[in-house]
Short mmCIF file of C-alpha atoms in Angstrom, two decimals:
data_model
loop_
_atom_site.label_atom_id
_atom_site.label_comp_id
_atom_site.label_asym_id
_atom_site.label_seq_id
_atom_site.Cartn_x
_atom_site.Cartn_y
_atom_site.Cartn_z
CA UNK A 1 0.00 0.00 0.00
CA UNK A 2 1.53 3.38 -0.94
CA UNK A 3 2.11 5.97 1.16
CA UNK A 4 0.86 9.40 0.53
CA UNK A 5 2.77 13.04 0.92
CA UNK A 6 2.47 16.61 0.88
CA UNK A 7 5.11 18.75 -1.03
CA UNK A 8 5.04 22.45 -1.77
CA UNK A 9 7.35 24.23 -4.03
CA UNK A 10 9.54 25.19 -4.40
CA UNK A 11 11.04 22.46 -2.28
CA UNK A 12 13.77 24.77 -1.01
CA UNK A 13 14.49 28.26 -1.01
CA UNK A 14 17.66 28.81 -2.47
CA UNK A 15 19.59 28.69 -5.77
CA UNK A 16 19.47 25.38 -7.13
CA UNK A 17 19.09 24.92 -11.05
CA UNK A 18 19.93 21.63 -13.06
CA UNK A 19 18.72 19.44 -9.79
CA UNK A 20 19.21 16.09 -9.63
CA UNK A 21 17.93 14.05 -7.41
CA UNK A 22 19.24 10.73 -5.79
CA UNK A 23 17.51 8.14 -2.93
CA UNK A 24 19.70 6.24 -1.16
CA UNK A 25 18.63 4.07 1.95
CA UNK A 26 16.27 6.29 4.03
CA UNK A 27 17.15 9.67 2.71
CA UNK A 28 17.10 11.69 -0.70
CA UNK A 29 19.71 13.87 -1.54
CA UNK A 30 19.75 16.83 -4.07
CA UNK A 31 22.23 18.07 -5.85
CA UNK A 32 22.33 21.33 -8.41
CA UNK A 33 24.63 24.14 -9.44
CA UNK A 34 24.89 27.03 -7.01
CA UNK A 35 25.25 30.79 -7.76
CA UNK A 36 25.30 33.98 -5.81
CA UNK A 37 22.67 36.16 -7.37
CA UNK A 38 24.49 40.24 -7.91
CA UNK A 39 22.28 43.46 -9.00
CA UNK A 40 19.35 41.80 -9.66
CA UNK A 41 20.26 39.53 -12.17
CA UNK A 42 22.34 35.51 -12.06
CA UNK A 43 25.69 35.98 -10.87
CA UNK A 44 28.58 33.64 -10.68
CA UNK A 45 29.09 29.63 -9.15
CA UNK A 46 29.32 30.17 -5.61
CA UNK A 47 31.34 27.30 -3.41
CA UNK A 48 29.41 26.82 -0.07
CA UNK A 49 32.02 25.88 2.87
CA UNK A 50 34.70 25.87 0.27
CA UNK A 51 32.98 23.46 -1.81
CA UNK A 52 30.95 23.28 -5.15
CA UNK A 53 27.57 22.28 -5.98
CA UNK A 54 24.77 22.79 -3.41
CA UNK A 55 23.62 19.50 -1.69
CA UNK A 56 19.88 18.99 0.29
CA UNK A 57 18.88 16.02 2.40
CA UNK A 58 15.05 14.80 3.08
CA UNK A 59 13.54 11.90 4.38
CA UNK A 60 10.06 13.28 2.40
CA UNK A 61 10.83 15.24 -0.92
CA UNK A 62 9.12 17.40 1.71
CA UNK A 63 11.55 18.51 4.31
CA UNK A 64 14.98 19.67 3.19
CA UNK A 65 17.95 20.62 5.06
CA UNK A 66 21.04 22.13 3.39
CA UNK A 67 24.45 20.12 4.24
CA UNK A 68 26.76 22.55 2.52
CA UNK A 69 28.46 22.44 -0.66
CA UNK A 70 29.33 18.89 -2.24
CA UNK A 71 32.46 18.98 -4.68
CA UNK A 72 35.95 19.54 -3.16
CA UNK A 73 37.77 21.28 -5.13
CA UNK A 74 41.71 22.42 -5.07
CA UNK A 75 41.81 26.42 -3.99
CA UNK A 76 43.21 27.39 -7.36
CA UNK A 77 39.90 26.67 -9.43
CA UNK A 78 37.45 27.55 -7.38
CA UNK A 79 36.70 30.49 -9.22
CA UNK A 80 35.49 28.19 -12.54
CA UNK A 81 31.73 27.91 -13.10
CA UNK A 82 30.88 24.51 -11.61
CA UNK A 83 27.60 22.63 -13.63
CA UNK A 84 24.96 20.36 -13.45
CA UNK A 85 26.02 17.62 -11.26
CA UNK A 86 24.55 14.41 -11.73
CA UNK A 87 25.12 11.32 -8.81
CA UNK A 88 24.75 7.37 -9.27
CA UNK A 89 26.27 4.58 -7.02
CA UNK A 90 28.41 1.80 -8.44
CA UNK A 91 31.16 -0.45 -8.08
CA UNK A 92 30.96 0.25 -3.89
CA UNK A 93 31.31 4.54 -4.84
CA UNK A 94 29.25 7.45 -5.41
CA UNK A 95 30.45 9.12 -8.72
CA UNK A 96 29.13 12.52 -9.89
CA UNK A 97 29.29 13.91 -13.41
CA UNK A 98 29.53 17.78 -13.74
CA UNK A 99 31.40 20.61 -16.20
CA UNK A 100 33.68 22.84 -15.26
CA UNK A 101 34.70 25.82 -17.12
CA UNK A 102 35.86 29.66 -17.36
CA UNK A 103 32.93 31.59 -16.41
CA UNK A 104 33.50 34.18 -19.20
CA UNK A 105 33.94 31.34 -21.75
CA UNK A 106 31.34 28.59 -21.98
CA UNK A 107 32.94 27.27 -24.77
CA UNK A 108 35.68 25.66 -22.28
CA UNK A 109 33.52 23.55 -20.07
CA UNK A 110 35.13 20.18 -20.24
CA UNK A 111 33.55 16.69 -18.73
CA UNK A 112 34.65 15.65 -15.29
CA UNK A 113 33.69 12.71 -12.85
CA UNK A 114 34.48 12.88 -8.99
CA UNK A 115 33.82 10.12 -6.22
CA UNK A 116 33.07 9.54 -2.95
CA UNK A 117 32.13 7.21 -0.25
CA UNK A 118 28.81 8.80 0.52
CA UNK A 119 26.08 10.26 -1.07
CA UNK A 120 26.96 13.36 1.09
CA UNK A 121 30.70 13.31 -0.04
CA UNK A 122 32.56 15.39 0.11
CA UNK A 123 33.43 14.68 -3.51
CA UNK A 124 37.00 14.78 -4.85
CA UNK A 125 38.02 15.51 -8.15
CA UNK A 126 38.67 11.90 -10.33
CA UNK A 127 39.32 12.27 -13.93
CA UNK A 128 38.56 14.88 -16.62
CA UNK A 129 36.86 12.72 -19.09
CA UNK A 130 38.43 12.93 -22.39
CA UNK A 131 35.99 14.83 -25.10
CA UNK A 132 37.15 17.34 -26.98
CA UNK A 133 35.14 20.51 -27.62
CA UNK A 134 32.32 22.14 -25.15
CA UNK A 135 30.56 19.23 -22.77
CA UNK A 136 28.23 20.07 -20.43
CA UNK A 137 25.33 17.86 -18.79
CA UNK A 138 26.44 14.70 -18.06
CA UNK A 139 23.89 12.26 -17.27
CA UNK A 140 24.86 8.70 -16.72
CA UNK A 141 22.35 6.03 -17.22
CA UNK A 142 22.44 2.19 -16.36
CA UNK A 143 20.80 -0.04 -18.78
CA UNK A 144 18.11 -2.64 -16.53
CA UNK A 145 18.12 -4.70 -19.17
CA UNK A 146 21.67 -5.54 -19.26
CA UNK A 147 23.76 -3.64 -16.62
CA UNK A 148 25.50 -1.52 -19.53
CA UNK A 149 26.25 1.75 -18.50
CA UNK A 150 25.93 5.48 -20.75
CA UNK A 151 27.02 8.39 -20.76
CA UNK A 152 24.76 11.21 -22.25
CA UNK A 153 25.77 14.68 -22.48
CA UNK A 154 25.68 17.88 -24.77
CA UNK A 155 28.48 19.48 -27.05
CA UNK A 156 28.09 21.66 -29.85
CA UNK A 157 26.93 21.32 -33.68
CA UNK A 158 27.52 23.43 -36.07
CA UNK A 159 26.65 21.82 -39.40
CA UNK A 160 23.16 21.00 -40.33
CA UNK A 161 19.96 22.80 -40.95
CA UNK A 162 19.65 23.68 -37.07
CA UNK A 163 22.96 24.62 -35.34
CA UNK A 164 23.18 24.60 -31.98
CA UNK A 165 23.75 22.51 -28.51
CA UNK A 166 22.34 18.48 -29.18
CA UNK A 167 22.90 15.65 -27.11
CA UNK A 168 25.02 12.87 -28.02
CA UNK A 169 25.73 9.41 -25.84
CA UNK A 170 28.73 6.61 -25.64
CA UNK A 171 29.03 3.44 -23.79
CA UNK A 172 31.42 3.79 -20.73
CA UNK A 173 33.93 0.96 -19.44
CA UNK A 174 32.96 -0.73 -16.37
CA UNK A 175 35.55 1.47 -14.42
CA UNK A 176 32.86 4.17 -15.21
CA UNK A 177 35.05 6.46 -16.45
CA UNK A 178 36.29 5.12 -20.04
CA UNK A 179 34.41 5.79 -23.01
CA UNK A 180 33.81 3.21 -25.49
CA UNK A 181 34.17 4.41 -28.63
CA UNK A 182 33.09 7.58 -29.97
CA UNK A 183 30.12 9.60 -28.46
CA UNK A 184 27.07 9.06 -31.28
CA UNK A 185 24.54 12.32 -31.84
CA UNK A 186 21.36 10.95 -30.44
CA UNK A 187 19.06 14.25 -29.91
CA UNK A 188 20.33 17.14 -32.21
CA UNK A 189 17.85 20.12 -32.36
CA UNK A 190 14.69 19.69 -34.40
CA UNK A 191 12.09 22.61 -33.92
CA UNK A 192 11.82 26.38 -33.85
CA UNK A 193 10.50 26.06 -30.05
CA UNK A 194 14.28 25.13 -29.33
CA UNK A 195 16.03 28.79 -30.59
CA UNK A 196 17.73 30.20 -27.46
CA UNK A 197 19.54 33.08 -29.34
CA UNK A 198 19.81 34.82 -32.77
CA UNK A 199 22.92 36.59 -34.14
CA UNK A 200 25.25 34.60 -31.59
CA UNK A 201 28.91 35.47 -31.62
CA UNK A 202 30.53 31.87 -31.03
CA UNK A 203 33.83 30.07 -32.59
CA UNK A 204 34.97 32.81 -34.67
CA UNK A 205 31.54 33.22 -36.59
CA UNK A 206 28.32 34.81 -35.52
CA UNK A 207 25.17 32.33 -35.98
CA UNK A 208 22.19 33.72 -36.99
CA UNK A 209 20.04 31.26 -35.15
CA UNK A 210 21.29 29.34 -32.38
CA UNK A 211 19.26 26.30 -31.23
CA UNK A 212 19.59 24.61 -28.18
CA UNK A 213 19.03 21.04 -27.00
CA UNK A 214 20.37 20.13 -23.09
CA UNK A 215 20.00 18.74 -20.04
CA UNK A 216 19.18 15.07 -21.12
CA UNK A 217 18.07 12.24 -18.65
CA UNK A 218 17.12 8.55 -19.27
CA UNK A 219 14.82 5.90 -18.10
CA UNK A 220 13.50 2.81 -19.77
CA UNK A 221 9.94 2.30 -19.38
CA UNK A 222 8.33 -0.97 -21.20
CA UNK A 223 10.04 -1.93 -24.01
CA UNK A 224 11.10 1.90 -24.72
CA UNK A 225 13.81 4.52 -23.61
CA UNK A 226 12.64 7.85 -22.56
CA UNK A 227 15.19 10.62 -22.95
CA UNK A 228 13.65 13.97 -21.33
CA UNK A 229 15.71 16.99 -22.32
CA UNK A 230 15.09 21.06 -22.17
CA UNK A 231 15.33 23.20 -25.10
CA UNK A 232 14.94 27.17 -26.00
CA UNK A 233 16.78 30.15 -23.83
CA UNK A 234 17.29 29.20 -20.44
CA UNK A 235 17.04 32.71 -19.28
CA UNK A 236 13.45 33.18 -20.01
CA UNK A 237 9.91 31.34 -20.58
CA UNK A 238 10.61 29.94 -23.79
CA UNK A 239 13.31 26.94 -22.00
CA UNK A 240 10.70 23.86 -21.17
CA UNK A 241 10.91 20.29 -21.54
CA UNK A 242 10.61 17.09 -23.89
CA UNK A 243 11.04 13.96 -24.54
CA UNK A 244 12.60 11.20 -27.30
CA UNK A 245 11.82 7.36 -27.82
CA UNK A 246 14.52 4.91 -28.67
CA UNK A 247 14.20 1.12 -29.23
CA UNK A 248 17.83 1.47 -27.52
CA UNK A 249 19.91 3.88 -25.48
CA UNK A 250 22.06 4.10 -28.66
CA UNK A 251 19.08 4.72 -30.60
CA UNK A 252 17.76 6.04 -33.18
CA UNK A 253 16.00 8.49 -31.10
CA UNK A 254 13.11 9.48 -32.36
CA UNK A 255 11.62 13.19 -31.81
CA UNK A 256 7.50 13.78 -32.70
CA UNK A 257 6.88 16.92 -30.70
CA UNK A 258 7.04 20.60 -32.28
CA UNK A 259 7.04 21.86 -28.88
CA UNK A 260 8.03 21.77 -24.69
CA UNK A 261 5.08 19.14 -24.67
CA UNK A 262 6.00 17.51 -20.93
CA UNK A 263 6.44 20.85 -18.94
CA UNK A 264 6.45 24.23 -20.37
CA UNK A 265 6.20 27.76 -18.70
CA UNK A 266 2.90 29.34 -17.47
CA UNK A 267 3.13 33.27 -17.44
CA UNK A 268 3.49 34.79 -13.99
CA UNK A 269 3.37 31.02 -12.23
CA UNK A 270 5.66 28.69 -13.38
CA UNK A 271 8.49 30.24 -15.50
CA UNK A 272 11.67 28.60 -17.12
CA UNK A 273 11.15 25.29 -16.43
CA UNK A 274 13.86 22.84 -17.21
CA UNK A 275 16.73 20.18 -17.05
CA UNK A 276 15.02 17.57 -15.04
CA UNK A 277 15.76 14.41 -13.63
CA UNK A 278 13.53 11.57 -12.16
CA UNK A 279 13.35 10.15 -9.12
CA UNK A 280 10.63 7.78 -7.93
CA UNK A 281 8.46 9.00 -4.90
CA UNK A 282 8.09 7.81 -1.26
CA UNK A 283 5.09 5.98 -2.02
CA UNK A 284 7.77 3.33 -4.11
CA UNK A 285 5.60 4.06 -6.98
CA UNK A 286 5.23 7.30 -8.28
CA UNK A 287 8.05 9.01 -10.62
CA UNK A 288 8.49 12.21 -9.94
CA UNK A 289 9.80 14.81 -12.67
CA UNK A 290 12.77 16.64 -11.08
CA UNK A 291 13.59 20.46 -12.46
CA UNK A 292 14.18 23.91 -11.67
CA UNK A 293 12.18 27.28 -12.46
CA UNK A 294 13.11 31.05 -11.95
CA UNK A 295 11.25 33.13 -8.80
CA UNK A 296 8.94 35.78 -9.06
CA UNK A 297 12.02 37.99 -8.88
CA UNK A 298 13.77 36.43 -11.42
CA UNK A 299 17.02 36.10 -9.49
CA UNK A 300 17.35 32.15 -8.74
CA UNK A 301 16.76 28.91 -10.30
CA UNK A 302 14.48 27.04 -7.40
CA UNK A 303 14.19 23.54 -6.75
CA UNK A 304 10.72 21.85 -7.79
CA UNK A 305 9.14 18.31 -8.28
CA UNK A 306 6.34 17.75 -9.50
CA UNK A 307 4.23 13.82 -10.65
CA UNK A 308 4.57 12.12 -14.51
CA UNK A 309 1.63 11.37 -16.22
CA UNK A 310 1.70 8.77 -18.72
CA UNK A 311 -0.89 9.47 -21.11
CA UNK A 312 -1.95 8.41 -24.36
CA UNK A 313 0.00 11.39 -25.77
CA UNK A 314 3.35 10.70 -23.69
CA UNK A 315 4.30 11.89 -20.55
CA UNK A 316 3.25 15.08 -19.25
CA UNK A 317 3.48 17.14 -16.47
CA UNK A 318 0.64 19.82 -15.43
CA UNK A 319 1.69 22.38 -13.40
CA UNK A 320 -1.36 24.23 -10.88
CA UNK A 321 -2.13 27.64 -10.32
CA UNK A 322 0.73 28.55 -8.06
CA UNK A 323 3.53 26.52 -6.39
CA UNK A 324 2.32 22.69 -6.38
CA UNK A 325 0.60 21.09 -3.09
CA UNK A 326 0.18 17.16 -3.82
CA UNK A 327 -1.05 14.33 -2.13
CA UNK A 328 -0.03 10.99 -3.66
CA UNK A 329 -2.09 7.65 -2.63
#
């Protein structure tokens, strides 16, 4: 028999954008990129106690407490922008998969992978893993129906009809950290609803139209693969969220939707949503879509969660009139 809960969001009350959520033994923990908001507009990655990433605990999805910052990190690059961590256990260790770059350059944000020997870290520094070009949003996914484990994650494309930020995936070594080959383009972008920018200065060039396609995350449900993943500027109310099917987490993935059809903004309510995860509720049942959306102020990324619906047209999320109250049975 499930157990019902009450949540209200935003869960927390801080900065926490590109939240992932993990549940281990009797707690879940939260992870998400931290920044110091500065004259009324996003700032720069902020450590907390000298460390990066902020990280929540709660026994409910309901409760949180803060425990600090998550990622040690040596003195000397502290001042990087720190994103989008990502957490799974394996092999007897927590890893996390983040980017790190200059925070005046995107373009150099580079792939790394830290462990520790709890969820709560602290983290240390492992391996930059080795892909060449801008990487950002790692999200490692393990295979349940043959233990395989992927990496998925976003770099840059700039041939094609729609240039932009895709997603591409590659198998990884059973020391989690190897890739197997070369990464494979699995979601590249596919509809106007994903332009972030127009006349972008980038490489040398200036773009006319840049798309974007980020923030991917994996399950397998029946004989299919989801892959959920934000698109559009994720500044504003035009950055919401998909999804792809794949026979396979290699693919091909396959894209039907001309628009943010599983969670999308609602003016004056619920803007900016985007890069989720999912994590399965305290009732052992329900999977919950994890993702962040700005404040009223428009100064930080919040922390929200709200229930999937599987329907007929695929899953979708529908947000109420104000920050969410639930009760699950």
């Amino acid at each position: 028999m499930s157990t019902p809960f009450h949540y209200s969001n935003p869960l927390w009350n801080g900065y926490c954008a590109d939240p992932f959520i993990l549940r281990h033994g009797d707690y879940y923990y939260a992870y998400g990129t931290h920044y110091t908001p500065a004259n009324g507009a996003p700032g720069r990655c902020t450590p907390i106690d000298e460390k990066h990433f902020v990280l929540l605990r709660s026994r409910n999805l309901s409760s949180w407490e803060c425990l600090g910052g998550a990622l040690e990190v040596p003195k000397a690059v502290r001042g990087l922008a720190y994103w989008a961590p990502e957490v799974v256990y394996a092999r007897g260790q927590f890893w996390m998969y983040y980017s790190a770059g200059d925070p005046d350059d995107d373009t150099t944000h580079r792939l790394y992978v830290a462990v520790a020997e709890t969820p709560e870290g602290p983290f240390r520094p492992l391996k930059r893993l080795p892909f060449e070009g801008f990487s950002i949003d790692a999200s490692p996914f393990r295979d349940p129906a043959d233990g395989r484990w992927y990496l998925f994650f976003c770099q840059d494309y700039l041939e094609g009809e729609r240039v932009g930020t895709g997603i591409a995936v590659v198998p990884l070594a059973d020391d989690m950290v190897t890739p197997q080959g070369e990464p494979k383009p699995a979601i590249l972008p596919h509809a106007d609803w994903q332009i972030s920018v127009r006349n972008r200065p980038l490489y040398g060039r200036v773009f006319p139209v840049w798309h974007t396609v980020e923030g991917p995350h994996v399950i397998k449900r029946g004989d299919h693969y989801y892959a959920f993943f934000s698109g559009g500027n994720w500044k504003d109310a035009s950055y919401g969220i998909a999804y792809a099917l794949a026979p396979h987490p290699l693919g091909p993935w396959n894209c039907l939707q001309s628009e943010a059809t599983v969670l999308h903004s609602l003016p004056g309510k619920v803007i900016g949503p985007g890069h989720n995860s999912i994590v399965i509720g305290p009732d052992h049942q329900t999977p919950l879509l994890v993702y962040h959306a700005w404040d009223a102020h428009h100064l930080q990324r919040q922390l929200y969660i709200d229930p999937i619906h599987w329907t007929a047209h695929g899953p979708r999320v529908y947000p109420t009139q104000g920050p969410t109250v639930c009760t699950l049975k």
